[in-house]
Short mmCIF file of C-alpha atoms in Angstrom, two decimals:
data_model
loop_
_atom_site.label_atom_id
_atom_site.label_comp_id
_atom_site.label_asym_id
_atom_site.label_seq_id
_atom_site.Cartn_x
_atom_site.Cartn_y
_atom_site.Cartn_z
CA UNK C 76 -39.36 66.85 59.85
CA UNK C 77 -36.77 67.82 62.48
CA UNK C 78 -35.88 71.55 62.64
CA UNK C 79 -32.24 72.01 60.97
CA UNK C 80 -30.15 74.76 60.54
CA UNK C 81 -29.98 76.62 57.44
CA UNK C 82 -26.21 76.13 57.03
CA UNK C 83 -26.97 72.29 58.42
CA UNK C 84 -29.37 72.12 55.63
CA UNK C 85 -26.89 73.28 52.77
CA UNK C 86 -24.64 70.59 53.95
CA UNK C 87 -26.97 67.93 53.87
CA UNK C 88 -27.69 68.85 50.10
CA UNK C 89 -24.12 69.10 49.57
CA UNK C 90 -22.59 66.02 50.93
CA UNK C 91 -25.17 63.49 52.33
CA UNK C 92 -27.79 64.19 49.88
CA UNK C 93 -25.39 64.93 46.50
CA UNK C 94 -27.61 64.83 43.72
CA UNK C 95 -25.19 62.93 41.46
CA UNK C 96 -23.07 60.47 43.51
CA UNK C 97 -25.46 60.38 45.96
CA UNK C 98 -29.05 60.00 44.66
CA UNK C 99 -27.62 59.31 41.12
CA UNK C 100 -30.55 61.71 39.80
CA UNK C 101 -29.91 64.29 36.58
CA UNK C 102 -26.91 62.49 34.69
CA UNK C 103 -27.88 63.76 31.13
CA UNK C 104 -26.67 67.60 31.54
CA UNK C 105 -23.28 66.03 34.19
CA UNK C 106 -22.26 63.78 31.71
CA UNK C 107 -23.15 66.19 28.68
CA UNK C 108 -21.57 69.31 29.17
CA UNK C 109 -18.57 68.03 31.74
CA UNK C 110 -16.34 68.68 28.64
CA UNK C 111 -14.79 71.97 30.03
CA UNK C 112 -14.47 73.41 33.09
CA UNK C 113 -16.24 76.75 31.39
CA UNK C 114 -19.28 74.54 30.19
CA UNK C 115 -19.83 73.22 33.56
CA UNK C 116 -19.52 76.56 35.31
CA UNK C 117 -22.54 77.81 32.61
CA UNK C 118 -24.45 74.27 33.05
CA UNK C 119 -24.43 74.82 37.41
CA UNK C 120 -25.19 78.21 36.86
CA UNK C 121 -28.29 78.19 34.91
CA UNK C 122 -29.35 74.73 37.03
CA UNK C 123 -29.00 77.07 40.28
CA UNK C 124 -31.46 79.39 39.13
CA UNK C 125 -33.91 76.75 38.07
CA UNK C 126 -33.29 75.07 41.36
CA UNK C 127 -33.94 77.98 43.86
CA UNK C 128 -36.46 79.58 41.27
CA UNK C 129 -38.82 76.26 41.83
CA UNK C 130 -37.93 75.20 45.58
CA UNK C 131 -38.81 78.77 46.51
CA UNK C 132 -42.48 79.17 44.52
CA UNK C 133 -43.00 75.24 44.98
CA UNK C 134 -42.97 75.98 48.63
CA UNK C 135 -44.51 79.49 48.35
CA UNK C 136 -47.28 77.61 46.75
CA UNK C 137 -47.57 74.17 48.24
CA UNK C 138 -50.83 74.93 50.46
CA UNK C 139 -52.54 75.58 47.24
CA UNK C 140 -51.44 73.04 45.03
CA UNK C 141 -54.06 70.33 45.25
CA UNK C 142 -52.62 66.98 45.38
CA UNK C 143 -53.52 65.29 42.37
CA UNK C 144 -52.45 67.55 40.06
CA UNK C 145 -49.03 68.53 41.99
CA UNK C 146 -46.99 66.82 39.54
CA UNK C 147 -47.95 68.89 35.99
CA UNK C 148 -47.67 72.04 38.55
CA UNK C 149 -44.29 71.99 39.17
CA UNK C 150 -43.70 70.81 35.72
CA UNK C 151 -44.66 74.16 35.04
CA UNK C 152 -43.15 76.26 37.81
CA UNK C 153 -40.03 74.86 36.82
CA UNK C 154 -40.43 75.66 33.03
CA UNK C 155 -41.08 79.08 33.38
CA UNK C 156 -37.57 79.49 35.34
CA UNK C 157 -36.28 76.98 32.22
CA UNK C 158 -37.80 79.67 29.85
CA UNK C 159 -36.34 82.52 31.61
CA UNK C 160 -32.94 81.51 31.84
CA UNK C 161 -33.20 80.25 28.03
CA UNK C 162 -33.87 83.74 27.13
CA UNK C 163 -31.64 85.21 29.43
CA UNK C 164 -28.62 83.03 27.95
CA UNK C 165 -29.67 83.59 24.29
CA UNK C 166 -29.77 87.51 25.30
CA UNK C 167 -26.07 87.95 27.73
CA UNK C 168 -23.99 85.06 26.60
CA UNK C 169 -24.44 83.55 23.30
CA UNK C 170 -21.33 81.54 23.30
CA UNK C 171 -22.62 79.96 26.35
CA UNK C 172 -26.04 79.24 25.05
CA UNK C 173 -23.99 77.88 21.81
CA UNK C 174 -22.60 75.25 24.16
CA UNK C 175 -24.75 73.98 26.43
CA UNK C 176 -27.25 73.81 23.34
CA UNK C 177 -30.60 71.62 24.07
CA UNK C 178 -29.38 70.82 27.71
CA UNK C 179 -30.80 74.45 28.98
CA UNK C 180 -34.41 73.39 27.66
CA UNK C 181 -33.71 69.87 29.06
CA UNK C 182 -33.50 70.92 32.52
CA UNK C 183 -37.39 70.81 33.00
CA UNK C 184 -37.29 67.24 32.73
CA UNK C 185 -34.37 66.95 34.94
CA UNK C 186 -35.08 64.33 37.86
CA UNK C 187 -33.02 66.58 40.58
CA UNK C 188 -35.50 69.56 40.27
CA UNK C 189 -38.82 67.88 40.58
CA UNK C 190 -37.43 65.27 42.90
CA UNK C 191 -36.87 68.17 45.02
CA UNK C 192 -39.70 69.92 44.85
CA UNK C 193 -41.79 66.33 45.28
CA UNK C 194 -39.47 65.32 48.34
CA UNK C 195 -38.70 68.53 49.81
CA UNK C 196 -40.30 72.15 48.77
CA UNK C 197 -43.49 70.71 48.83
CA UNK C 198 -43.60 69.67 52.24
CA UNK C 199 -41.38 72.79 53.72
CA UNK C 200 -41.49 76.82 54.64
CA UNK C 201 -39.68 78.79 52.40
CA UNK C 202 -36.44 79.64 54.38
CA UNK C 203 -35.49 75.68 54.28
CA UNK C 204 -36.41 75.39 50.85
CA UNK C 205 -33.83 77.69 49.87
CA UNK C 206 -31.59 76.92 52.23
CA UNK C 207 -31.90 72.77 50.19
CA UNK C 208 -31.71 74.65 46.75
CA UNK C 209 -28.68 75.84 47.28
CA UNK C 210 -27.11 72.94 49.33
CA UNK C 211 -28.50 70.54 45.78
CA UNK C 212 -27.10 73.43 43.31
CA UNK C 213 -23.59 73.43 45.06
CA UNK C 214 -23.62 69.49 45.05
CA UNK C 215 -24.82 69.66 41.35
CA UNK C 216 -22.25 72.10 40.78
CA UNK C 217 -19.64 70.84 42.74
CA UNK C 218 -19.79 67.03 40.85
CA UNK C 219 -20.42 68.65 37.63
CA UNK C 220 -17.03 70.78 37.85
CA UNK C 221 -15.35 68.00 39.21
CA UNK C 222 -16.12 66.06 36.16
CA UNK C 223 -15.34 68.97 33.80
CA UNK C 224 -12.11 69.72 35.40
CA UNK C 225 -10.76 65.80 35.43
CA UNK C 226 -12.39 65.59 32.25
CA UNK C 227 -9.98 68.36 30.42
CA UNK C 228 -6.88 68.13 32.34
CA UNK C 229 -6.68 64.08 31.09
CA UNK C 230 -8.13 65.08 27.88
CA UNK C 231 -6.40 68.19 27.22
CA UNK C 232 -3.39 68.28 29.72
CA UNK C 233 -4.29 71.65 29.95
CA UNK C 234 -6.49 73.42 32.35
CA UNK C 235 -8.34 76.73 31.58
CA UNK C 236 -9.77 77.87 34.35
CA UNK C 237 -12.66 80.74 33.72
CA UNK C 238 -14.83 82.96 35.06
CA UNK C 239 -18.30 85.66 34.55
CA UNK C 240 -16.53 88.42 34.41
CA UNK C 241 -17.72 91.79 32.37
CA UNK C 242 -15.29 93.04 30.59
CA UNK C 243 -15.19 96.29 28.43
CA UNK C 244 -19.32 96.51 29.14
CA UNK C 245 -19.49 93.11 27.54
CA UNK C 246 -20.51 90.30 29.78
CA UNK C 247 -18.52 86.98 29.31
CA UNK C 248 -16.50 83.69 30.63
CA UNK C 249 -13.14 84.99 30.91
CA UNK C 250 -9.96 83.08 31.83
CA UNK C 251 -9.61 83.81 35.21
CA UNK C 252 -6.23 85.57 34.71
CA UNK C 253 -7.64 88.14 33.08
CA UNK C 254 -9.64 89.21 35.66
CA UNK C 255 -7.87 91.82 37.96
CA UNK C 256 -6.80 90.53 41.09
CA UNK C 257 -6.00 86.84 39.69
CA UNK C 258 -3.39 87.62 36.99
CA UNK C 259 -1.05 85.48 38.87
CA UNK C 260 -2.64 82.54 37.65
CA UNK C 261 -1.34 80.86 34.89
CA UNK C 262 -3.16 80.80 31.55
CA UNK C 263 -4.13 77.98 30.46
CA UNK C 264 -2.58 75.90 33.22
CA UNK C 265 -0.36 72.90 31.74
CA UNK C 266 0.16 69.29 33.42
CA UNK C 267 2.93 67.15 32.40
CA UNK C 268 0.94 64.49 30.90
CA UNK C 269 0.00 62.91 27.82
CA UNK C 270 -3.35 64.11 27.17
CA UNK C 271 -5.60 61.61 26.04
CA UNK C 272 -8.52 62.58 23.64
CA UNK C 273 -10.73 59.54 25.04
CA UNK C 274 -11.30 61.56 27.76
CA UNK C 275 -13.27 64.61 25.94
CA UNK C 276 -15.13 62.10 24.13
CA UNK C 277 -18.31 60.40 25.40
CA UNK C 278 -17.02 57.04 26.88
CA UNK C 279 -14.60 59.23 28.52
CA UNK C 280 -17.42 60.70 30.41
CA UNK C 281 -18.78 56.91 31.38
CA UNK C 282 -15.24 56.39 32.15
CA UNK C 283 -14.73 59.20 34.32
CA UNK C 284 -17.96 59.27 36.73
CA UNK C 285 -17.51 55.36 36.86
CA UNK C 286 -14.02 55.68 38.79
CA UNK C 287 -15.36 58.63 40.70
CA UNK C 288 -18.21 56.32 42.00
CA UNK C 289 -16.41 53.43 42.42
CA UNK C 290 -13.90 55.65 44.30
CA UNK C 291 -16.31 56.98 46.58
CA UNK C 292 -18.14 53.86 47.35
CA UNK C 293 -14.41 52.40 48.29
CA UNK C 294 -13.94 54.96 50.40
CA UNK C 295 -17.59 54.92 52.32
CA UNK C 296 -17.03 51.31 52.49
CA UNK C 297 -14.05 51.69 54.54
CA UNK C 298 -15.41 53.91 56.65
CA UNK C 299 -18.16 51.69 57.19
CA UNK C 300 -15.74 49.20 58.16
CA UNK C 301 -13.47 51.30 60.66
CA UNK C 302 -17.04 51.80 62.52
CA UNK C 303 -17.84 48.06 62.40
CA UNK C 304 -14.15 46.97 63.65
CA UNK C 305 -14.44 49.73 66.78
CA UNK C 306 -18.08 48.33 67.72
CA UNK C 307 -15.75 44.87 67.97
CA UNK C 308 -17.11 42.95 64.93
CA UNK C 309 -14.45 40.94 63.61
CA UNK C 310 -13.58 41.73 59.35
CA UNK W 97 -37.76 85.82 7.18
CA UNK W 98 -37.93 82.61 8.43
CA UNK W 99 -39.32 79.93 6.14
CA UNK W 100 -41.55 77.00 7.70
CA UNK W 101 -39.80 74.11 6.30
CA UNK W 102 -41.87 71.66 3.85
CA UNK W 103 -43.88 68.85 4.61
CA UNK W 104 -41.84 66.43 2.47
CA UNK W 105 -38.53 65.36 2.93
CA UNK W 106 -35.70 67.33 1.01
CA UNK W 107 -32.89 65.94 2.47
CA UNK W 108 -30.89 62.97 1.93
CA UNK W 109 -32.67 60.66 4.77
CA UNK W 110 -30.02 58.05 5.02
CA UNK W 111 -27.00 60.60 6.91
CA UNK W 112 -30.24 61.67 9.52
CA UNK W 113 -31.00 57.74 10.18
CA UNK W 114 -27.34 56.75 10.73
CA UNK W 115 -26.86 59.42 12.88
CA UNK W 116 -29.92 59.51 15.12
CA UNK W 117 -28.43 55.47 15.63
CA UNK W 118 -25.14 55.72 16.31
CA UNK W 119 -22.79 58.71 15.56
CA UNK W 120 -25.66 60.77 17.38
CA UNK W 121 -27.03 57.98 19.69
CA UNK W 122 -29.40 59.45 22.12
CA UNK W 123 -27.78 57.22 24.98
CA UNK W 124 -24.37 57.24 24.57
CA UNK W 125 -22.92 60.19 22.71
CA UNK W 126 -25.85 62.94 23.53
CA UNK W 127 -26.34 61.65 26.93
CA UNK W 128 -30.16 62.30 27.07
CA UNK W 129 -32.09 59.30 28.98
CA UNK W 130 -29.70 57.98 30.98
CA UNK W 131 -31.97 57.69 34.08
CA UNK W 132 -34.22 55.03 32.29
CA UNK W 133 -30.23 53.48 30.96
CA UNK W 134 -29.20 53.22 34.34
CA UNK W 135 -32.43 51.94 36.13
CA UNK W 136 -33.35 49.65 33.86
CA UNK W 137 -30.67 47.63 32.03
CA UNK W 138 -30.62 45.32 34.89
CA UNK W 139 -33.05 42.89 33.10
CA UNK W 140 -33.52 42.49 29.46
CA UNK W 141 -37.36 42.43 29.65
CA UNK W 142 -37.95 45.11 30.97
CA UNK W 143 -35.30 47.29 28.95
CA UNK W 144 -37.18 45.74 25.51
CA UNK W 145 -40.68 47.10 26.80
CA UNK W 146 -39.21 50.49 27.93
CA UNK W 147 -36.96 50.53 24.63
CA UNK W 148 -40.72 49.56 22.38
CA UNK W 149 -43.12 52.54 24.54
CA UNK W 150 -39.88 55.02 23.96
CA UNK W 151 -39.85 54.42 20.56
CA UNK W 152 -43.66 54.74 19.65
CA UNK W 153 -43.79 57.59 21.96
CA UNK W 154 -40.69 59.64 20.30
CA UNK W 155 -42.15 59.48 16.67
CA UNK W 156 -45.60 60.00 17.89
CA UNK W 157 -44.59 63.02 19.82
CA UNK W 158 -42.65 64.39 16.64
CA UNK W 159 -45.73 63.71 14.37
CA UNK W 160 -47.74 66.00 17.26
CA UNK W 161 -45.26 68.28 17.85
CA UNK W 162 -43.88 69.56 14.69
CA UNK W 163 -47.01 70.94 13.14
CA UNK W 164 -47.56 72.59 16.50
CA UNK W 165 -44.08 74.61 16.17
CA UNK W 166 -44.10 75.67 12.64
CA UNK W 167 -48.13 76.73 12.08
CA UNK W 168 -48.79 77.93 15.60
CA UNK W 169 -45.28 78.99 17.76
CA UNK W 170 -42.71 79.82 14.85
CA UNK W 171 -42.56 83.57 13.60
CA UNK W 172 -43.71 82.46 10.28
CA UNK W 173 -47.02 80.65 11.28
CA UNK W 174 -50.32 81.49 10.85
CA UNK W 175 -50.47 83.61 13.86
CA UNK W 176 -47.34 86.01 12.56
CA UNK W 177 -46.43 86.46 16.27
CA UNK W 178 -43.06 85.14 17.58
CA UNK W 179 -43.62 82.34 20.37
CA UNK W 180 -41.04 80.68 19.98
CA UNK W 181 -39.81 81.08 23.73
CA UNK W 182 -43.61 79.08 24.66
CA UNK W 183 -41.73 75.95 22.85
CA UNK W 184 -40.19 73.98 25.89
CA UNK W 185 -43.76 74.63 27.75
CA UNK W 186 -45.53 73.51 24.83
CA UNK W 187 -43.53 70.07 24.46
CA UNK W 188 -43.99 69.32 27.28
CA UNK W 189 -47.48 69.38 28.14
CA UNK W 190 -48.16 67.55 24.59
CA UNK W 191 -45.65 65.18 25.44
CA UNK W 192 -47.38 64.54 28.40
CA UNK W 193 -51.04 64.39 27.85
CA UNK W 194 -49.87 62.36 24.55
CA UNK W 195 -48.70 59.39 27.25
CA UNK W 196 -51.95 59.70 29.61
CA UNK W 197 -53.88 59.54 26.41
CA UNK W 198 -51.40 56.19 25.44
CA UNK W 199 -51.54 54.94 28.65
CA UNK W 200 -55.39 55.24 28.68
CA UNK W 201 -55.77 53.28 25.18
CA UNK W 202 -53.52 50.74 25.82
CA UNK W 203 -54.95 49.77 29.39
CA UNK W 204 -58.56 49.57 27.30
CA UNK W 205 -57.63 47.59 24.57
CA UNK W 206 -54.49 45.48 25.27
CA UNK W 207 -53.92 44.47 28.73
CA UNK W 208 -51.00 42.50 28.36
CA UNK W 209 -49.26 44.89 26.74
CA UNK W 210 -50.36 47.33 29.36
CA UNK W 211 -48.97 44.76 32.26
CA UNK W 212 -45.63 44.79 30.22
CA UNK W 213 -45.20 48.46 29.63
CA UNK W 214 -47.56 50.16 32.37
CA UNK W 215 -45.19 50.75 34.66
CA UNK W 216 -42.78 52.61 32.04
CA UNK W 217 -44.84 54.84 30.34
CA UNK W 218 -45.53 57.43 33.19
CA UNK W 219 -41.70 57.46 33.32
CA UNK W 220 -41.61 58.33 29.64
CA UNK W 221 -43.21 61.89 30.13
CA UNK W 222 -39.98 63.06 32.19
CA UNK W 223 -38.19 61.15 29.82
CA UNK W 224 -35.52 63.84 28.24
CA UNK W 225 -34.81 61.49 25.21
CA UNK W 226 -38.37 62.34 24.15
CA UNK W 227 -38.43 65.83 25.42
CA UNK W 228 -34.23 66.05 23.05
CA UNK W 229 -35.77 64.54 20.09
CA UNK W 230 -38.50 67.12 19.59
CA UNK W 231 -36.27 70.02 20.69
CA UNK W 232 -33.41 68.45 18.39
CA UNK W 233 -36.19 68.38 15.43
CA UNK W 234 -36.87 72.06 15.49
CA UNK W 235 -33.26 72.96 16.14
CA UNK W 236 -32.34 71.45 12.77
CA UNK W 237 -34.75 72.56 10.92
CA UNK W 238 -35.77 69.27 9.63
CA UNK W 239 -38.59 68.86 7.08
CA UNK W 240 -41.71 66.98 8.35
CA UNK W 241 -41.12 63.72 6.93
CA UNK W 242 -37.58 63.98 8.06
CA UNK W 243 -38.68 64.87 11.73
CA UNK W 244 -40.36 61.63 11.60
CA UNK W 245 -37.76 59.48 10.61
CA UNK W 246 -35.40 61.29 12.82
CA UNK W 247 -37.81 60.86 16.00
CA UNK W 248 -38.08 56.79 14.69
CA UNK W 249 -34.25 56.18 14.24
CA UNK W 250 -33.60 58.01 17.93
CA UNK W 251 -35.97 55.73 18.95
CA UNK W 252 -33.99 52.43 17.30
CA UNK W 253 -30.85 54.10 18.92
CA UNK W 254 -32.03 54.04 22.23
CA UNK W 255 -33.58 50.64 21.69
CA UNK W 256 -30.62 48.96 20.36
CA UNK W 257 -28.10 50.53 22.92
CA UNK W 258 -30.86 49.51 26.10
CA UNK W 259 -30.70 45.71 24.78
CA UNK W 260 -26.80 45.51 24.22
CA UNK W 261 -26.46 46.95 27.79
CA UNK W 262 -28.70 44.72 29.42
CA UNK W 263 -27.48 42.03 27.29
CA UNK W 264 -24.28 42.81 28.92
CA UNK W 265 -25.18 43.64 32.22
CA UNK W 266 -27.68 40.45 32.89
CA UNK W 267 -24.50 37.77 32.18
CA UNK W 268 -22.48 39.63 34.10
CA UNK W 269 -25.04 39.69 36.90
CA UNK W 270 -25.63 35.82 36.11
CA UNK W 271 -21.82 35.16 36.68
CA UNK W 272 -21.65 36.56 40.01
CA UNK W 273 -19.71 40.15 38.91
CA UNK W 274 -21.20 41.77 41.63
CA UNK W 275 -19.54 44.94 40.51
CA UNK W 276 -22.06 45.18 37.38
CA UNK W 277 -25.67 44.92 39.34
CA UNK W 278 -25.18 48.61 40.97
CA UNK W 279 -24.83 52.12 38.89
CA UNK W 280 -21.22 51.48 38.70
CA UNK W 281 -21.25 48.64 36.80
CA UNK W 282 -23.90 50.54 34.61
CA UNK W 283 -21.17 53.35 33.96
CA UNK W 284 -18.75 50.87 33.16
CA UNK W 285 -20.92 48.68 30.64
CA UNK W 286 -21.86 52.40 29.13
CA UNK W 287 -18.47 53.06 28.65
CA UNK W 288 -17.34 49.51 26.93
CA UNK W 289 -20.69 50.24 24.45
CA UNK W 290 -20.02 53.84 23.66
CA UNK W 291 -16.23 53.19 23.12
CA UNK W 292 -17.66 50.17 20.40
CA UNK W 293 -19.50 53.31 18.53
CA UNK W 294 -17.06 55.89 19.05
CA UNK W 295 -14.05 53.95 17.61
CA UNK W 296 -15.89 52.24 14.87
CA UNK W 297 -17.38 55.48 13.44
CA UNK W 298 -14.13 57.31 13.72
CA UNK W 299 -12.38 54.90 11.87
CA UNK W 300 -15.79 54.23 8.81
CA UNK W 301 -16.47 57.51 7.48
CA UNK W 302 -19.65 57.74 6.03
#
């Protein structure tokens, strides 16, 4: 593989790699717990630990994982980062682990992790492998906000935007204008719209990441064909 | 103290069936398998074998797994130790072997069946349907018997939902919607299924 950058690979995993528009890997958890923008902020979270957790030992260890048996390896690489961040949930933020319920456990069997450490941790030095983890975690994250934040403004007409924050010794999602420094944002911030409680519910989710791919395969198309027209094909 | 719960079923099986098949449905309200949903509902053959190996494999994998939690992880097993964090771990190594071991049988004994499914069952193992039913099982504390029938009506869910989809999908496909042979179109059939569910069980309360 070429050499890239480390920012150049971050971008790749961000944009020309995105895990969920792009690759279409790992829907369960997007679609699950897009409800809120909080629950999507928990969801990347813990998903960035697994990520980098297994892309770095996957690639710490790939000279002596035998071949043939790669597969149930990882499997359990990534569990034990799964397990950790179970616990650690269940210990600092119970309301959290209340809401994202069985989709922490689930994230062993999710396609973007072991895809990644099949396509890419296996076969790289460490430095790139992180450097992919968190380009895939900010595309996971980014998609999965996306999707949380469209999902409760239409559903809600509200937004409630929130943040880790420790307050009073006790560690929590906070709305973000409680946080010093941000108390000029509104709280919850209101949209003049009808909300519609489709949106919150499941086919609301179908609904939502259907437009956002049909919106982003409109717009690659178009790009495709502003390149064709200026090598002088006529469309 | 925690109580392992009993072998036979206590409670009233008929709310646990509906719901495993459609006010719960694995596909379209929990969102766990979608990857198989997505890949597969292209072709209605294919989504009937995958829908048959992740049925079997879901009960089989809650008759394996549930004695495994409650005499040998849980706090009050025979052990006395809690292990309970060693559950994920657990599943899914049983989950696993269990489909080498039903990938192994069925290739001896029924080839046809194992030209049909083969190709599917390796995917089943990184299934999460299977891997949400078993974790679903110990979350609620289900009985044995009602594990069972849990795992077995998730498994109808999923089976029912794959064939309306492809059902859908394939005429579309047949007709020339171009739209519906990509994910897109698999988003948007999702949606016009789960909508179907979502309506009619908001309206009939059970």
């Amino acid at each position: 593989m070429a050499k890239k950058s480390f920012v150049g690979e971050i971008i790749r995993g961000i944009i020309k790699d995105n895990p969920v528009f792009v690759l279409v890997l790992g829907l369960c958890p997007v679609l699950a717990v897009s409800t809120s923008f909080a629950n999507a902020l928990g969801m990347a979270m813990a998903f960035t630990f697994v990520m980098l957790g297994s892309n770095i030992f996957v690639s710490l260890l790939r000279k002596q994982i035998p071949p043939g048996v790669r597969i149930p390896i990882f499997i359990l690489i990534i569990c034990t980062f799964v397990t950790m961040i179970d616990m650690m949930l269940e210990a600092f933020l119970p309301p959290m682990y209340e809401a994202l319920g069985i989709f922490v456990p689930l994230i062993v069997v999710n396609c973007i992790v072991i895809g990644r450490a099949e396509a890419f941790a296996n076969r790289n030095p460490v430095l790139p492998s992180i450097a992919d983890g968190i380009g895939i975690s900010i595309g996971f994250a980014a998609a999965l906000i996306l999707l949380g934040t469209i999902r409760e403004i239409l559903g809600t007409g509200a937004l409630k935007l929130m943040m880790l924050w420790s307050k009073e010794g006790e560690l929590g999602f906070y709305p973000l204008s409680d946080i010093p420094g941000f108390s000029f944002v509104p709280n919850p911030i209101t949209f003049p719209i009808e909300p519609a409680t489709v949106m919150v519910t499941p086919p609301g989710a179908f609904l939502t990441i259907a437009a956002l791919m049909l919106l982003f395969k409109i717009m690659s198309d178009r790009k495709r064909m502003k390149q064709l027209r200026k090598e002088g094909y006529e469309i | 103290m925690i109580e392992t719960p009993g072998l036979l079923p206590t409670e009233n099986l008929f709310p646990i069936f509906v719901d495993a098949m459609f006010t719960k449905n694995f596909l379209l309200i929990m969102f766990l398998g979608l990857c198989s949903y997505v890949g597969l509902t292209t072709n209605s053959d294919t989504s009937k074998g995958m829908s048959m190996a992740v049925t079997f494999v879901m009960t089989m994998s809650a008759i394996l797994t549930w004695p495994i939690y409650h005499y040998l992880l849980s706090p009050a097993s025979i052990i006395g130790k809690d292990l309970t964090f060693l559950r994920t771990i657990c599943f899914i190594l049983i989950i696993a072997s269990f489909v080498q071991l039903v990938e192994f049988i069925i290739r001896r004994f029924s080839p046809p069946l194992y030209k049909s499914l083969g190709i599917y069952l390796p995917l089943i193992a990184t299934n999460c349907a299977v891997l949400g039913v078993v974790l679903m099982n110990i979350q609620e504390g289900y009985t044995y018997g009602a594990s069972i029938i849990y795992a077995f009506a998730a498994g109808l869910g999923y089976s029912w939902v794959m064939l309306a989809t492809a059902a859908l999908r394939e005429k579309l496909i047949m007709r020339n919607v171009d739209l519906f042979s990509g994910f897109i179109g698999a988003f948007f059939a999702a949606t016009m299924v789960a909508l179907i569910i979502v309506s009619y069980f908001s309206m009939v309360k059970l």
